[in-house]
Tab-separated table of C-alpha atoms in Angstrom:
chain	number	residue	atom	x	y	z
A	1	MET	CA	-22.841	1.444	6.884
A	2	ILE	CA	-19.433	3.015	7.424
A	3	LYS	CA	-17.974	1.039	4.550
A	4	THR	CA	-20.784	2.027	2.213
A	5	VAL	CA	-20.277	5.639	2.709
A	6	PHE	CA	-16.494	5.212	2.070
A	7	LYS	CA	-17.041	3.712	-1.063
A	8	ILE	CA	-19.369	6.373	-2.258
A	9	THR	CA	-17.336	8.834	-1.083
A	10	ALA	CA	-13.865	7.545	-2.834
A	11	ILE	CA	-16.271	7.107	-6.219
A	12	ALA	CA	-17.274	10.426	-6.330
A	13	GLY	CA	-13.850	11.507	-5.639
A	14	LEU	CA	-12.553	9.377	-8.290
A	15	LEU	CA	-15.210	10.614	-10.661
A	16	SER	CA	-14.338	14.308	-9.985
A	17	LEU	CA	-10.736	13.892	-10.548
A	18	SER	CA	-11.701	13.608	-14.288
A	19	SER	CA	-11.135	17.131	-15.085
A	20	LEU	CA	-7.856	17.755	-13.744
A	21	ALA	CA	-5.152	18.638	-16.118
A	22	SER	CA	-3.181	15.596	-16.645
A	23	ALA	CA	-3.525	11.943	-15.976
A	24	GLU	CA	-1.071	9.077	-16.666
A	25	TRP	CA	-0.834	5.174	-15.744
A	26	THR	CA	1.580	4.138	-13.411
A	27	VAL	CA	3.246	0.694	-12.643
A	28	GLY	CA	5.740	-0.398	-10.086
A	29	GLY	CA	6.817	-3.092	-7.471
A	30	GLY	CA	8.463	-2.897	-4.126
A	31	TYR	CA	9.228	-4.733	-0.796
A	32	ILE	CA	7.179	-4.536	2.495
A	33	ASN	CA	8.254	-5.286	5.981
A	34	LEU	CA	5.468	-6.053	8.167
A	35	SER	CA	6.381	-5.898	11.845
A	36	ASP	CA	4.113	-6.018	15.042
A	37	ASP	CA	5.269	-6.017	18.774
A	38	ASP	CA	1.902	-6.866	20.357
A	39	GLY	CA	3.325	-9.139	22.876
A	40	ILE	CA	5.721	-10.865	20.135
A	41	ASP	CA	8.029	-9.554	18.127
A	42	LEU	CA	6.913	-10.318	14.449
A	43	SER	CA	8.728	-9.416	11.064
A	44	LEU	CA	7.357	-10.507	7.762
A	45	GLY	CA	8.434	-9.486	4.131
A	46	ALA	CA	6.607	-9.401	0.762
A	47	LEU	CA	7.654	-8.393	-2.834
A	48	TYR	CA	4.669	-6.531	-4.757
A	49	ALA	CA	3.396	-5.184	-7.932
A	50	SER	CA	1.396	-2.174	-8.115
A	51	ALA	CA	-0.647	-0.317	-10.637
A	52	GLY	CA	-2.283	3.149	-10.374
A	53	TYR	CA	-3.853	6.227	-12.467
A	54	GLU	CA	-2.149	9.340	-11.359
A	55	TYR	CA	-4.307	12.622	-11.756
A	56	SER	CA	-2.117	15.892	-11.655
A	57	SER	CA	-3.397	19.578	-10.953
A	58	GLY	CA	-0.312	21.836	-10.122
A	59	GLN	CA	1.649	20.559	-6.733
A	60	MET	CA	-0.975	18.090	-5.778
A	61	THR	CA	-1.236	14.931	-7.576
A	62	PHE	CA	-4.030	12.142	-6.728
A	63	MET	CA	-3.971	8.428	-7.430
A	64	PRO	CA	-5.788	5.193	-6.928
A	65	GLU	CA	-3.554	2.401	-6.636
A	66	LEU	CA	-3.850	-1.345	-6.473
A	67	ARG	CA	-0.891	-3.544	-5.080
A	68	LEU	CA	-0.696	-7.111	-5.090
A	69	GLY	CA	2.266	-9.188	-3.496
A	70	VAL	CA	3.569	-12.405	-2.240
A	71	GLY	CA	5.443	-13.524	0.951
A	72	VAL	CA	9.350	-13.692	0.439
A	73	SER	CA	10.837	-13.665	4.291
A	74	ASP	CA	9.034	-15.425	7.090
A	75	ASP	CA	9.326	-15.487	10.926
A	76	THR	CA	9.693	-18.295	13.763
A	77	VAL	CA	7.496	-17.237	16.793
A	78	GLN	CA	7.202	-19.645	19.817
A	79	GLY	CA	7.565	-22.640	17.471
A	80	PHE	CA	5.462	-21.620	14.834
A	81	ASN	CA	6.770	-20.811	11.389
A	82	LEU	CA	4.851	-17.548	10.256
A	83	GLU	CA	4.464	-16.436	6.594
A	84	ILE	CA	2.688	-14.373	4.192
A	85	ASP	CA	0.894	-16.011	1.482
A	86	THR	CA	-0.775	-13.080	-0.321
A	87	PHE	CA	-1.010	-9.034	0.352
A	88	PHE	CA	-3.587	-7.192	-1.291
A	89	ALA	CA	-4.092	-3.305	-0.837
A	90	ALA	CA	-6.278	-0.783	-2.520
A	91	SER	CA	-5.213	3.041	-1.904
A	92	ILE	CA	-6.268	6.274	-2.759
A	93	ARG	CA	-2.827	8.668	-2.288
A	94	GLY	CA	-2.635	12.445	-2.158
A	95	GLN	CA	0.548	13.831	-2.685
A	96	TYR	CA	2.120	17.331	-2.771
A	97	ASN	CA	5.128	18.060	-4.819
A	98	VAL	CA	7.548	20.382	-2.578
A	99	THR	CA	9.814	20.089	-5.462
A	100	ASP	CA	10.049	18.874	-9.335
A	101	SER	CA	12.000	15.848	-7.894
A	102	PHE	CA	10.480	15.677	-4.013
A	103	GLY	CA	7.035	15.071	-3.076
A	104	VAL	CA	5.383	13.871	0.123
A	105	PHE	CA	2.202	11.632	0.296
A	106	LEU	CA	-0.796	10.421	2.460
A	107	GLN	CA	-2.622	7.273	1.672
A	108	PRO	CA	-5.654	5.926	3.116
A	109	SER	CA	-5.597	1.647	2.287
A	110	TYR	CA	-7.940	-0.993	2.700
A	111	ALA	CA	-5.853	-4.209	2.558
A	112	ARG	CA	-6.077	-8.129	2.853
A	113	LEU	CA	-3.224	-10.023	4.420
A	114	GLU	CA	-3.633	-13.887	4.221
A	115	THR	CA	-1.053	-15.576	6.256
A	116	THR	CA	0.050	-19.053	7.203
A	117	ALA	CA	0.962	-20.434	10.656
A	118	SER	CA	2.370	-23.699	10.499
A	119	ALA	CA	4.276	-26.334	13.176
A	120	GLY	CA	4.734	-30.055	13.720
A	121	GLY	CA	3.534	-30.717	10.227
A	122	GLN	CA	0.141	-28.744	10.943
A	123	SER	CA	-0.609	-25.471	9.489
A	124	PHE	CA	-3.612	-23.057	9.834
A	125	THR	CA	-4.143	-20.193	7.255
A	126	ASP	CA	-5.879	-16.787	7.979
A	127	ASP	CA	-6.887	-13.685	6.319
A	128	ASN	CA	-7.897	-10.296	7.606
A	129	TRP	CA	-9.163	-7.189	5.586
A	130	GLU	CA	-8.241	-4.165	7.743
A	131	PHE	CA	-8.256	-0.308	6.937
A	132	GLY	CA	-4.861	1.576	7.242
A	133	PHE	CA	-3.676	4.874	7.165
A	134	GLY	CA	0.080	6.081	5.965
A	135	GLY	CA	2.364	8.113	4.263
A	136	GLY	CA	5.860	8.483	2.807
A	137	ALA	CA	7.710	10.399	0.298
A	138	ALA	CA	8.501	10.129	-3.568
A	139	PHE	CA	11.829	11.052	-5.138
A	140	LYS	CA	11.446	11.739	-8.700
A	141	LEU	CA	14.853	10.268	-10.776
A	142	SER	CA	13.462	11.400	-14.205
A	143	GLU	CA	9.925	12.152	-16.083
A	144	SER	CA	9.152	8.598	-15.825
A	145	ALA	CA	10.626	6.837	-12.899
A	146	SER	CA	10.444	7.635	-9.156
A	147	LEU	CA	11.579	6.149	-5.745
A	148	GLU	CA	9.482	5.922	-2.803
A	149	ALA	CA	9.689	5.080	0.824
A	150	ALA	CA	6.467	4.561	2.965
A	151	TYR	CA	5.041	3.955	6.510
A	152	GLU	CA	1.614	2.587	6.987
A	153	SER	CA	-0.268	1.243	10.247
A	154	PHE	CA	-2.900	-1.323	10.084
A	155	ASP	CA	-4.857	-2.108	13.420
A	156	GLY	CA	-1.266	-1.919	15.232
A	157	SER	CA	0.982	-3.413	12.710
A	158	ASP	CA	3.626	-1.289	11.156
A	159	VAL	CA	4.424	-1.846	7.555
A	160	LEU	CA	7.481	0.060	5.852
A	161	SER	CA	7.824	-0.284	2.228
A	162	VAL	CA	10.343	0.844	-0.513
A	163	ALA	CA	9.150	1.059	-4.090
A	164	ALA	CA	10.095	1.866	-7.580
A	165	ARG	CA	7.308	3.660	-9.701
A	166	PHE	CA	7.173	4.106	-13.507
A	167	LYS	CA	4.828	6.239	-15.525
A	168	PHE	CA	3.520	5.860	-19.264
C-alpha cells in the first residue's frame, strides 16, 4: 500500500512540474562507493551512467533521474569475494541553487543492487530493492556541465558518489 501511495504521489508531482519555466535533459556518469560496517567492514565500487529531466523554477530545480551501473571494485570478507554485478536507481532530486554556480540537493531513491559472493569455486547471487535518502552538492562549471558529490543511505549501507552531469 505504501509503495502505491509513493508511486501516485511521485507521478502527480512530475505531472505538476510540466508548467515550470524551463526544462532540460541531462546525462552524466560517476563512481559510487558502497560501504557497510554492520559487523563486517565492506567497501565496493561501481561506475554508473545517468539520465534525467531537469525542471527549473527560480532558484529551485527538480529532476527525476535514472542511474544504471556495474561493479568495478570488489572486496574480500571472511574468505568470500564480494562484488557488485549491477546497480539501478530511480530518484527525484530537489535542488536549491545557492548561487549561479553552487547548489545543494536532497533526493529520495529506490534502488536495486545485485551482488555476487564467491569462494572455493562456488558463487551465490542476490539482489535487493531498497528505499534510500541522501543529499549532496553540485558545482556548475559552465551552462552545460557540472560536478556533483553526494551521500545516500540505503538500509544502513552508506553510498558516496562523485559524478559529472551535462545538460542539453
